[in-house]
Amino acid sequence: MSTAAVRRRRHTLYFLEWAAAQRPVHLDTDVDMTRIQAHRAAARDNGRRYSVVGYLLYAAGRVLDRHPEANAVMAPGWPGLLRRPRIVRFDGVTAKLALDRPVEGERTVLSALVPGLETANLREIQERIDRYQGEQAAELPEFKGVRMLGRLPVPLGRAAFAAALRDPKRRAGVFGTVSVSSLGHRNVDGFHSAGGTAVTLCAGRIVERAVVRDGVVVPAPMMRLGLTFDHRVIDGATAADVLSDLHHTMETFDDGTWAPDPGPRGADRDPRPLGGLEQSTR
């Protein structure tokens, strides 16, 4: 038996201590990726590569812009016996994208920010994702804080981490407004995590599965999409609306630059019902 000191992953441990206050609830759905896969293939034929994560970020930006109550976070200071609960809603959508990258030789998770998702086009999103490719991503200037937390004495590291999240106005630029993670590059169908934001999206692998269309069983590329929400910030009805809107937006993907044969598609229902109750850049 041996004991090893944790250094490069300290930022993850500080985050988990902070995020323990969340009250996570998990939902999931299966997304028919036929239309997105066709768009990816057409883009490859024209010399462009788009990752599945890029499409998810594109959809998340549009959906959370339509559901601002879910693009939010619990204000610092709650809970407290004499404090009233407050929720901070953000003006824009910034993804906190989980990346599996080495930091000074130690495998760890980095959180890359992708801002402006409510208006960014697919090419702009992919260019931002591509910036974080490769094992040298941890050396980028935006990860200076992560490297510093690994070197500070633990009490100072915890204090620095808490200080960075204390001001709600700075939260989007430090922690994003929605967390996104993918394990689809492995044999993972579905998973859930709580990323410190009101909504965390988790994408599994794309697998050909049997689906029924017009009474006929046919194969289709399906992806399990998990949504974890902080019950302190939103309720189940809102979270279900967000997931339904994401499902619809991805299955009927249209960025205005491509006009495929409509063919069979996923659910054509209203994505915003009125009733009812880690890590790759593949």
PDB file of C-alpha atoms in Angstrom:
ATOM      1  CA  MET A   1       0.000   0.000   0.000  1.00  0.00           C
ATOM      2  CA  SER A   2       1.232   3.507  -0.830  1.00  0.00           C
ATOM      3  CA  THR A   3      -0.022   7.030  -0.243  1.00  0.00           C
ATOM      4  CA  ALA A   4       0.308   9.752  -2.857  1.00  0.00           C
ATOM      5  CA  ALA A   5      -0.206  13.460  -2.330  1.00  0.00           C
ATOM      6  CA  VAL A   6      -2.783  15.036  -4.631  1.00  0.00           C
ATOM      7  CA  ARG A   7      -1.393  18.128  -6.338  1.00  0.00           C
ATOM      8  CA  ARG A   8      -2.490  18.666  -9.951  1.00  0.00           C
ATOM      9  CA  ARG A   9      -6.063  17.573  -9.209  1.00  0.00           C
ATOM     10  CA  ARG A  10      -6.504  19.853  -6.212  1.00  0.00           C
ATOM     11  CA  HIS A  11      -8.748  22.197  -8.177  1.00  0.00           C
ATOM     12  CA  THR A  12     -11.117  19.252  -8.755  1.00  0.00           C
ATOM     13  CA  LEU A  13     -11.200  18.406  -5.039  1.00  0.00           C
ATOM     14  CA  TYR A  14     -11.812  22.048  -4.094  1.00  0.00           C
ATOM     15  CA  PHE A  15     -14.650  22.133  -6.616  1.00  0.00           C
ATOM     16  CA  LEU A  16     -16.230  18.956  -5.235  1.00  0.00           C
ATOM     17  CA  GLU A  17     -16.132  20.354  -1.716  1.00  0.00           C
ATOM     18  CA  TRP A  18     -17.832  23.532  -2.938  1.00  0.00           C
ATOM     19  CA  ALA A  19     -20.386  21.693  -5.135  1.00  0.00           C
ATOM     20  CA  ALA A  20     -21.506  19.433  -2.272  1.00  0.00           C
ATOM     21  CA  ALA A  21     -24.141  22.068  -1.484  1.00  0.00           C
ATOM     22  CA  GLN A  22     -25.951  21.315  -4.757  1.00  0.00           C
ATOM     23  CA  ARG A  23     -29.131  19.232  -4.778  1.00  0.00           C
ATOM     24  CA  PRO A  24     -28.748  17.287  -8.027  1.00  0.00           C
ATOM     25  CA  VAL A  25     -31.619  15.529  -9.800  1.00  0.00           C
ATOM     26  CA  HIS A  26     -31.035  13.502 -12.967  1.00  0.00           C
ATOM     27  CA  LEU A  27     -33.005  13.221 -16.210  1.00  0.00           C
ATOM     28  CA  ASP A  28     -32.070  11.679 -19.558  1.00  0.00           C
ATOM     29  CA  THR A  29     -33.349  11.109 -23.077  1.00  0.00           C
ATOM     30  CA  ASP A  30     -32.270   9.349 -26.262  1.00  0.00           C
ATOM     31  CA  VAL A  31     -31.535  11.687 -29.156  1.00  0.00           C
ATOM     32  CA  ASP A  32     -31.807  10.555 -32.778  1.00  0.00           C
ATOM     33  CA  MET A  33     -28.590  11.891 -34.304  1.00  0.00           C
ATOM     34  CA  THR A  34     -29.503  11.109 -37.938  1.00  0.00           C
ATOM     35  CA  ARG A  35     -29.677  14.732 -39.002  1.00  0.00           C
ATOM     36  CA  ILE A  36     -26.543  15.800 -37.133  1.00  0.00           C
ATOM     37  CA  GLN A  37     -24.539  12.857 -38.463  1.00  0.00           C
ATOM     38  CA  ALA A  38     -25.633  13.751 -42.005  1.00  0.00           C
ATOM     39  CA  HIS A  39     -24.523  17.353 -41.424  1.00  0.00           C
ATOM     40  CA  ARG A  40     -21.144  16.167 -40.095  1.00  0.00           C
ATOM     41  CA  ALA A  41     -20.659  13.954 -43.154  1.00  0.00           C
ATOM     42  CA  ALA A  42     -21.530  16.816 -45.530  1.00  0.00           C
ATOM     43  CA  ALA A  43     -19.111  19.092 -43.684  1.00  0.00           C
ATOM     44  CA  ARG A  44     -16.307  16.511 -43.950  1.00  0.00           C
ATOM     45  CA  ASP A  45     -16.909  16.314 -47.696  1.00  0.00           C
ATOM     46  CA  ASN A  46     -16.288  20.074 -47.778  1.00  0.00           C
ATOM     47  CA  GLY A  47     -13.120  19.839 -45.695  1.00  0.00           C
ATOM     48  CA  ARG A  48     -14.529  20.830 -42.308  1.00  0.00           C
ATOM     49  CA  ARG A  49     -14.677  18.776 -39.112  1.00  0.00           C
ATOM     50  CA  TYR A  50     -17.371  19.306 -36.507  1.00  0.00           C
ATOM     51  CA  SER A  51     -17.402  17.399 -33.215  1.00  0.00           C
ATOM     52  CA  VAL A  52     -20.532  16.052 -31.584  1.00  0.00           C
ATOM     53  CA  VAL A  53     -19.784  18.306 -28.617  1.00  0.00           C
ATOM     54  CA  GLY A  54     -19.928  21.307 -30.952  1.00  0.00           C
ATOM     55  CA  TYR A  55     -23.508  20.470 -31.922  1.00  0.00           C
ATOM     56  CA  LEU A  56     -24.453  19.985 -28.279  1.00  0.00           C
ATOM     57  CA  LEU A  57     -22.984  23.387 -27.367  1.00  0.00           C
ATOM     58  CA  TYR A  58     -24.795  24.994 -30.302  1.00  0.00           C
ATOM     59  CA  ALA A  59     -28.111  23.534 -29.147  1.00  0.00           C
ATOM     60  CA  ALA A  60     -27.469  24.337 -25.482  1.00  0.00           C
ATOM     61  CA  GLY A  61     -26.843  27.999 -26.278  1.00  0.00           C
ATOM     62  CA  ARG A  62     -30.116  28.377 -28.152  1.00  0.00           C
ATOM     63  CA  VAL A  63     -32.151  26.389 -25.645  1.00  0.00           C
ATOM     64  CA  LEU A  64     -30.882  28.132 -22.504  1.00  0.00           C
ATOM     65  CA  ASP A  65     -31.418  31.493 -24.189  1.00  0.00           C
ATOM     66  CA  ARG A  66     -35.063  30.438 -24.499  1.00  0.00           C
ATOM     67  CA  HIS A  67     -35.102  29.239 -20.874  1.00  0.00           C
ATOM     68  CA  PRO A  68     -33.271  31.963 -18.903  1.00  0.00           C
ATOM     69  CA  GLU A  69     -34.557  30.584 -15.608  1.00  0.00           C
ATOM     70  CA  ALA A  70     -32.264  27.575 -16.162  1.00  0.00           C
ATOM     71  CA  ASN A  71     -29.272  29.716 -17.142  1.00  0.00           C
ATOM     72  CA  ALA A  72     -28.722  30.630 -13.515  1.00  0.00           C
ATOM     73  CA  VAL A  73     -27.019  29.763 -10.259  1.00  0.00           C
ATOM     74  CA  MET A  74     -27.713  29.975  -6.539  1.00  0.00           C
ATOM     75  CA  ALA A  75     -26.277  33.228  -5.233  1.00  0.00           C
ATOM     76  CA  PRO A  76     -23.331  32.922  -2.821  1.00  0.00           C
ATOM     77  CA  GLY A  77     -24.295  33.269   0.829  1.00  0.00           C
ATOM     78  CA  TRP A  78     -27.193  30.798   0.693  1.00  0.00           C
ATOM     79  CA  PRO A  79     -28.050  28.839   2.728  1.00  0.00           C
ATOM     80  CA  GLY A  80     -27.936  30.746   5.942  1.00  0.00           C
ATOM     81  CA  LEU A  81     -30.407  30.999   8.798  1.00  0.00           C
ATOM     82  CA  LEU A  82     -30.901  34.749   8.362  1.00  0.00           C
ATOM     83  CA  ARG A  83     -30.369  35.004   4.604  1.00  0.00           C
ATOM     84  CA  ARG A  84     -33.056  34.896   1.964  1.00  0.00           C
ATOM     85  CA  PRO A  85     -32.331  32.580  -0.979  1.00  0.00           C
ATOM     86  CA  ARG A  86     -31.334  34.458  -4.140  1.00  0.00           C
ATOM     87  CA  ILE A  87     -30.834  33.226  -7.684  1.00  0.00           C
ATOM     88  CA  VAL A  88     -28.541  34.921 -10.198  1.00  0.00           C
ATOM     89  CA  ARG A  89     -29.643  34.762 -13.840  1.00  0.00           C
ATOM     90  CA  PHE A  90     -27.069  35.348 -16.556  1.00  0.00           C
ATOM     91  CA  ASP A  91     -27.438  37.503 -19.663  1.00  0.00           C
ATOM     92  CA  GLY A  92     -25.456  35.169 -21.939  1.00  0.00           C
ATOM     93  CA  VAL A  93     -24.759  31.446 -22.195  1.00  0.00           C
ATOM     94  CA  THR A  94     -21.214  30.253 -21.440  1.00  0.00           C
ATOM     95  CA  ALA A  95     -20.385  26.554 -21.425  1.00  0.00           C
ATOM     96  CA  LYS A  96     -17.931  25.057 -18.972  1.00  0.00           C
ATOM     97  CA  LEU A  97     -16.577  22.215 -21.086  1.00  0.00           C
ATOM     98  CA  ALA A  98     -14.853  19.341 -19.279  1.00  0.00           C
ATOM     99  CA  LEU A  99     -11.567  18.232 -20.853  1.00  0.00           C
ATOM    100  CA  ASP A 100      -9.385  15.224 -20.025  1.00  0.00           C
ATOM    101  CA  ARG A 101      -5.861  16.667 -20.217  1.00  0.00           C
ATOM    102  CA  PRO A 102      -2.533  16.194 -18.393  1.00  0.00           C
ATOM    103  CA  VAL A 103      -1.377  18.970 -16.053  1.00  0.00           C
ATOM    104  CA  GLU A 104       2.378  18.785 -15.486  1.00  0.00           C
ATOM    105  CA  GLY A 105       2.314  15.066 -16.247  1.00  0.00           C
ATOM    106  CA  GLU A 106      -0.731  14.190 -14.109  1.00  0.00           C
ATOM    107  CA  ARG A 107      -4.013  13.296 -15.797  1.00  0.00           C
ATOM    108  CA  THR A 108      -6.778  15.629 -14.688  1.00  0.00           C
ATOM    109  CA  VAL A 109      -9.926  17.479 -15.723  1.00  0.00           C
ATOM    110  CA  LEU A 110      -9.703  21.007 -17.070  1.00  0.00           C
ATOM    111  CA  SER A 111     -12.725  23.258 -17.504  1.00  0.00           C
ATOM    112  CA  ALA A 112     -12.610  25.308 -20.701  1.00  0.00           C
ATOM    113  CA  LEU A 113     -15.046  28.184 -21.174  1.00  0.00           C
ATOM    114  CA  VAL A 114     -16.933  28.637 -24.448  1.00  0.00           C
ATOM    115  CA  PRO A 115     -18.846  31.959 -24.214  1.00  0.00           C
ATOM    116  CA  GLY A 116     -21.543  33.564 -26.349  1.00  0.00           C
ATOM    117  CA  LEU A 117     -23.297  30.325 -27.227  1.00  0.00           C
ATOM    118  CA  GLU A 118     -26.672  32.032 -27.634  1.00  0.00           C
ATOM    119  CA  THR A 119     -25.438  33.660 -30.868  1.00  0.00           C
ATOM    120  CA  ALA A 120     -22.264  31.786 -31.901  1.00  0.00           C
ATOM    121  CA  ASN A 121     -22.449  29.759 -35.085  1.00  0.00           C
ATOM    122  CA  LEU A 122     -21.224  26.180 -35.349  1.00  0.00           C
ATOM    123  CA  ARG A 123     -17.916  27.150 -36.951  1.00  0.00           C
ATOM    124  CA  GLU A 124     -17.111  29.662 -34.200  1.00  0.00           C
ATOM    125  CA  ILE A 125     -17.932  27.094 -31.520  1.00  0.00           C
ATOM    126  CA  GLN A 126     -15.751  24.431 -33.151  1.00  0.00           C
ATOM    127  CA  GLU A 127     -12.835  26.852 -33.495  1.00  0.00           C
ATOM    128  CA  ARG A 128     -13.025  27.515 -29.757  1.00  0.00           C
ATOM    129  CA  ILE A 129     -13.137  23.777 -28.991  1.00  0.00           C
ATOM    130  CA  ASP A 130     -10.163  23.144 -31.277  1.00  0.00           C
ATOM    131  CA  ARG A 131      -8.127  25.615 -29.247  1.00  0.00           C
ATOM    132  CA  TYR A 132      -8.116  23.086 -26.400  1.00  0.00           C
ATOM    133  CA  GLN A 133      -7.026  20.064 -28.411  1.00  0.00           C
ATOM    134  CA  GLY A 134      -3.734  18.371 -27.607  1.00  0.00           C
ATOM    135  CA  GLU A 135      -1.842  17.546 -24.442  1.00  0.00           C
ATOM    136  CA  GLN A 136      -0.380  21.052 -24.180  1.00  0.00           C
ATOM    137  CA  ALA A 137      -3.787  22.629 -23.494  1.00  0.00           C
ATOM    138  CA  ALA A 138      -2.960  23.000 -19.787  1.00  0.00           C
ATOM    139  CA  GLU A 139      -0.237  25.497 -20.702  1.00  0.00           C
ATOM    140  CA  LEU A 140      -2.759  27.969 -22.146  1.00  0.00           C
ATOM    141  CA  PRO A 141      -3.095  31.272 -20.249  1.00  0.00           C
ATOM    142  CA  GLU A 142      -6.692  30.592 -19.199  1.00  0.00           C
ATOM    143  CA  PHE A 143      -5.552  27.617 -17.096  1.00  0.00           C
ATOM    144  CA  LYS A 144      -3.032  29.606 -15.095  1.00  0.00           C
ATOM    145  CA  GLY A 145      -5.352  29.475 -12.076  1.00  0.00           C
ATOM    146  CA  VAL A 146      -5.515  25.671 -12.197  1.00  0.00           C
ATOM    147  CA  ARG A 147      -1.737  25.440 -12.229  1.00  0.00           C
ATOM    148  CA  MET A 148      -1.531  27.889  -9.323  1.00  0.00           C
ATOM    149  CA  LEU A 149      -4.018  25.917  -7.203  1.00  0.00           C
ATOM    150  CA  GLY A 150      -1.793  22.859  -7.534  1.00  0.00           C
ATOM    151  CA  ARG A 151       1.136  24.759  -6.064  1.00  0.00           C
ATOM    152  CA  LEU A 152      -0.500  26.722  -3.254  1.00  0.00           C
ATOM    153  CA  PRO A 153      -0.673  25.295   0.277  1.00  0.00           C
ATOM    154  CA  VAL A 154      -4.064  23.648   0.725  1.00  0.00           C
ATOM    155  CA  PRO A 155      -5.601  26.292   3.065  1.00  0.00           C
ATOM    156  CA  LEU A 156      -4.634  29.077   0.660  1.00  0.00           C
ATOM    157  CA  GLY A 157      -5.846  27.025  -2.315  1.00  0.00           C
ATOM    158  CA  ARG A 158      -9.270  26.510  -0.777  1.00  0.00           C
ATOM    159  CA  ALA A 159      -9.494  30.207   0.083  1.00  0.00           C
ATOM    160  CA  ALA A 160      -8.465  31.248  -3.438  1.00  0.00           C
ATOM    161  CA  PHE A 161     -11.004  28.907  -5.026  1.00  0.00           C
ATOM    162  CA  ALA A 162     -13.815  30.241  -2.827  1.00  0.00           C
ATOM    163  CA  ALA A 163     -12.804  33.849  -3.507  1.00  0.00           C
ATOM    164  CA  ALA A 164     -12.987  33.319  -7.269  1.00  0.00           C
ATOM    165  CA  LEU A 165     -16.631  32.253  -6.984  1.00  0.00           C
ATOM    166  CA  ARG A 166     -17.771  34.784  -4.396  1.00  0.00           C
ATOM    167  CA  ASP A 167     -18.847  37.542  -6.786  1.00  0.00           C
ATOM    168  CA  PRO A 168     -21.926  36.492  -8.838  1.00  0.00           C
ATOM    169  CA  LYS A 169     -21.020  39.031 -11.539  1.00  0.00           C
ATOM    170  CA  ARG A 170     -17.750  37.174 -12.180  1.00  0.00           C
ATOM    171  CA  ARG A 171     -19.228  33.689 -12.034  1.00  0.00           C
ATOM    172  CA  ALA A 172     -19.897  33.248 -15.769  1.00  0.00           C
ATOM    173  CA  GLY A 173     -16.318  34.211 -16.622  1.00  0.00           C
ATOM    174  CA  VAL A 174     -14.880  31.825 -14.052  1.00  0.00           C
ATOM    175  CA  PHE A 175     -17.284  28.904 -13.995  1.00  0.00           C
ATOM    176  CA  GLY A 176     -19.592  29.266 -16.975  1.00  0.00           C
ATOM    177  CA  THR A 177     -23.386  29.142 -16.874  1.00  0.00           C
ATOM    178  CA  VAL A 178     -23.924  25.548 -18.094  1.00  0.00           C
ATOM    179  CA  SER A 179     -21.635  22.536 -17.672  1.00  0.00           C
ATOM    180  CA  VAL A 180     -21.055  20.115 -20.570  1.00  0.00           C
ATOM    181  CA  SER A 181     -19.209  16.802 -20.533  1.00  0.00           C
ATOM    182  CA  SER A 182     -18.861  13.901 -22.960  1.00  0.00           C
ATOM    183  CA  LEU A 183     -17.638  10.327 -22.553  1.00  0.00           C
ATOM    184  CA  GLY A 184     -18.830   9.285 -25.997  1.00  0.00           C
ATOM    185  CA  HIS A 185     -15.296   8.398 -27.067  1.00  0.00           C
ATOM    186  CA  ARG A 186     -15.541   5.389 -24.730  1.00  0.00           C
ATOM    187  CA  ASN A 187     -18.104   2.583 -24.378  1.00  0.00           C
ATOM    188  CA  VAL A 188     -20.324   4.753 -22.197  1.00  0.00           C
ATOM    189  CA  ASP A 189     -24.008   4.945 -23.075  1.00  0.00           C
ATOM    190  CA  GLY A 190     -25.020   7.408 -20.385  1.00  0.00           C
ATOM    191  CA  PHE A 191     -23.813   9.105 -17.224  1.00  0.00           C
ATOM    192  CA  HIS A 192     -24.634  12.006 -14.917  1.00  0.00           C
ATOM    193  CA  SER A 193     -22.544  14.588 -13.141  1.00  0.00           C
ATOM    194  CA  ALA A 194     -23.201  17.842 -11.287  1.00  0.00           C
ATOM    195  CA  GLY A 195     -20.998  20.561 -12.724  1.00  0.00           C
ATOM    196  CA  GLY A 196     -21.748  23.385 -10.294  1.00  0.00           C
ATOM    197  CA  THR A 197     -24.230  25.111 -12.618  1.00  0.00           C
ATOM    198  CA  ALA A 198     -28.025  24.894 -12.621  1.00  0.00           C
ATOM    199  CA  VAL A 199     -27.862  22.542 -15.618  1.00  0.00           C
ATOM    200  CA  THR A 200     -25.179  19.992 -16.493  1.00  0.00           C
ATOM    201  CA  LEU A 201     -25.333  18.132 -19.818  1.00  0.00           C
ATOM    202  CA  CYS A 202     -23.688  14.718 -20.256  1.00  0.00           C
ATOM    203  CA  ALA A 203     -23.352  13.060 -23.669  1.00  0.00           C
ATOM    204  CA  GLY A 204     -22.751   9.346 -24.162  1.00  0.00           C
ATOM    205  CA  ARG A 205     -21.656   7.485 -27.262  1.00  0.00           C
ATOM    206  CA  ILE A 206     -23.598   7.305 -30.532  1.00  0.00           C
ATOM    207  CA  VAL A 207     -24.771   3.764 -31.271  1.00  0.00           C
ATOM    208  CA  GLU A 208     -26.976   2.294 -33.970  1.00  0.00           C
ATOM    209  CA  ARG A 209     -30.172   1.195 -32.238  1.00  0.00           C
ATOM    210  CA  ALA A 210     -33.537  -0.089 -33.361  1.00  0.00           C
ATOM    211  CA  VAL A 211     -36.246   2.580 -33.494  1.00  0.00           C
ATOM    212  CA  VAL A 212     -39.813   2.515 -34.763  1.00  0.00           C
ATOM    213  CA  ARG A 213     -40.763   4.888 -37.587  1.00  0.00           C
ATOM    214  CA  ASP A 214     -44.212   4.734 -39.124  1.00  0.00           C
ATOM    215  CA  GLY A 215     -44.674   1.291 -37.600  1.00  0.00           C
ATOM    216  CA  VAL A 216     -41.420  -0.087 -39.038  1.00  0.00           C
ATOM    217  CA  VAL A 217     -38.332  -1.012 -37.009  1.00  0.00           C
ATOM    218  CA  VAL A 218     -35.233   0.607 -38.530  1.00  0.00           C
ATOM    219  CA  PRO A 219     -31.683   1.364 -37.304  1.00  0.00           C
ATOM    220  CA  ALA A 220     -30.796   4.898 -36.235  1.00  0.00           C
ATOM    221  CA  PRO A 221     -27.746   6.544 -34.617  1.00  0.00           C
ATOM    222  CA  MET A 222     -28.889   7.259 -31.064  1.00  0.00           C
ATOM    223  CA  MET A 223     -27.142   9.172 -28.298  1.00  0.00           C
ATOM    224  CA  ARG A 224     -28.047   9.174 -24.618  1.00  0.00           C
ATOM    225  CA  LEU A 225     -28.183  12.736 -23.293  1.00  0.00           C
ATOM    226  CA  GLY A 226     -28.231  13.224 -19.535  1.00  0.00           C
ATOM    227  CA  LEU A 227     -29.312  16.403 -17.799  1.00  0.00           C
ATOM    228  CA  THR A 228     -28.558  17.006 -14.138  1.00  0.00           C
ATOM    229  CA  PHE A 229     -30.204  20.024 -12.554  1.00  0.00           C
ATOM    230  CA  ASP A 230     -29.730  21.777  -9.233  1.00  0.00           C
ATOM    231  CA  HIS A 231     -33.117  21.554  -7.532  1.00  0.00           C
ATOM    232  CA  ARG A 232     -32.314  24.670  -5.516  1.00  0.00           C
ATOM    233  CA  VAL A 233     -32.373  26.719  -8.729  1.00  0.00           C
ATOM    234  CA  ILE A 234     -35.078  25.127 -10.895  1.00  0.00           C
ATOM    235  CA  ASP A 235     -37.795  22.517 -10.499  1.00  0.00           C
ATOM    236  CA  GLY A 236     -38.400  19.305 -12.404  1.00  0.00           C
ATOM    237  CA  ALA A 237     -40.963  20.806 -14.794  1.00  0.00           C
ATOM    238  CA  THR A 238     -38.504  23.439 -15.989  1.00  0.00           C
ATOM    239  CA  ALA A 239     -35.702  20.890 -16.303  1.00  0.00           C
ATOM    240  CA  ALA A 240     -37.981  18.600 -18.334  1.00  0.00           C
ATOM    241  CA  ASP A 241     -38.852  21.504 -20.641  1.00  0.00           C
ATOM    242  CA  VAL A 242     -35.151  22.258 -21.160  1.00  0.00           C
ATOM    243  CA  LEU A 243     -34.339  18.617 -21.939  1.00  0.00           C
ATOM    244  CA  SER A 244     -37.301  18.331 -24.312  1.00  0.00           C
ATOM    245  CA  ASP A 245     -36.219  21.506 -26.100  1.00  0.00           C
ATOM    246  CA  LEU A 246     -32.651  20.175 -26.391  1.00  0.00           C
ATOM    247  CA  HIS A 247     -33.966  16.871 -27.740  1.00  0.00           C
ATOM    248  CA  HIS A 248     -36.055  18.651 -30.372  1.00  0.00           C
ATOM    249  CA  THR A 249     -33.322  21.150 -31.318  1.00  0.00           C
ATOM    250  CA  MET A 250     -30.750  18.415 -31.906  1.00  0.00           C
ATOM    251  CA  GLU A 251     -33.057  16.045 -33.771  1.00  0.00           C
ATOM    252  CA  THR A 252     -34.229  18.843 -36.081  1.00  0.00           C
ATOM    253  CA  PHE A 253     -30.822  20.513 -36.297  1.00  0.00           C
ATOM    254  CA  ASP A 254     -30.717  23.424 -38.729  1.00  0.00           C
ATOM    255  CA  ASP A 255     -28.037  26.108 -38.572  1.00  0.00           C
ATOM    256  CA  GLY A 256     -29.311  27.821 -41.696  1.00  0.00           C
ATOM    257  CA  THR A 257     -26.333  26.764 -43.835  1.00  0.00           C
ATOM    258  CA  TRP A 258     -27.463  23.353 -45.009  1.00  0.00           C
ATOM    259  CA  ALA A 259     -30.681  21.953 -46.479  1.00  0.00           C
ATOM    260  CA  PRO A 260     -30.713  18.141 -46.275  1.00  0.00           C
ATOM    261  CA  ASP A 261     -33.453  15.859 -47.452  1.00  0.00           C
ATOM    262  CA  PRO A 262     -35.784  16.028 -44.403  1.00  0.00           C
ATOM    263  CA  GLY A 263     -36.198  12.254 -44.311  1.00  0.00           C
ATOM    264  CA  PRO A 264     -37.297  10.588 -41.071  1.00  0.00           C
ATOM    265  CA  ARG A 265     -36.642  12.713 -38.013  1.00  0.00           C
ATOM    266  CA  GLY A 266     -37.139  12.557 -34.304  1.00  0.00           C
ATOM    267  CA  ALA A 267     -39.969  13.951 -32.240  1.00  0.00           C
ATOM    268  CA  ASP A 268     -41.832  16.797 -34.000  1.00  0.00           C
ATOM    269  CA  ARG A 269     -43.714  17.880 -30.926  1.00  0.00           C
ATOM    270  CA  ASP A 270     -43.609  21.314 -29.333  1.00  0.00           C
ATOM    271  CA  PRO A 271     -40.183  21.505 -27.632  1.00  0.00           C
ATOM    272  CA  ARG A 272     -41.548  23.711 -24.863  1.00  0.00           C
ATOM    273  CA  PRO A 273     -44.557  21.947 -23.294  1.00  0.00           C
ATOM    274  CA  LEU A 274     -46.890  23.967 -21.121  1.00  0.00           C
ATOM    275  CA  GLY A 275     -47.877  21.263 -18.695  1.00  0.00           C
ATOM    276  CA  GLY A 276     -46.354  18.387 -16.753  1.00  0.00           C
ATOM    277  CA  LEU A 277     -44.511  18.216 -13.732  1.00  0.00           C
ATOM    278  CA  GLU A 278     -16.203  13.894 -18.702  1.00  0.00           C
ATOM    279  CA  GLN A 279     -14.511  14.059 -21.099  1.00  0.00           C
ATOM    280  CA  SER A 280     -13.598  14.640 -24.593  1.00  0.00           C
ATOM    281  CA  THR A 281     -14.154  16.886 -27.579  1.00  0.00           C
ATOM    282  CA  ARG A 282     -15.037  14.096 -29.997  1.00  0.00           C
TER     283      ARG A 282
END
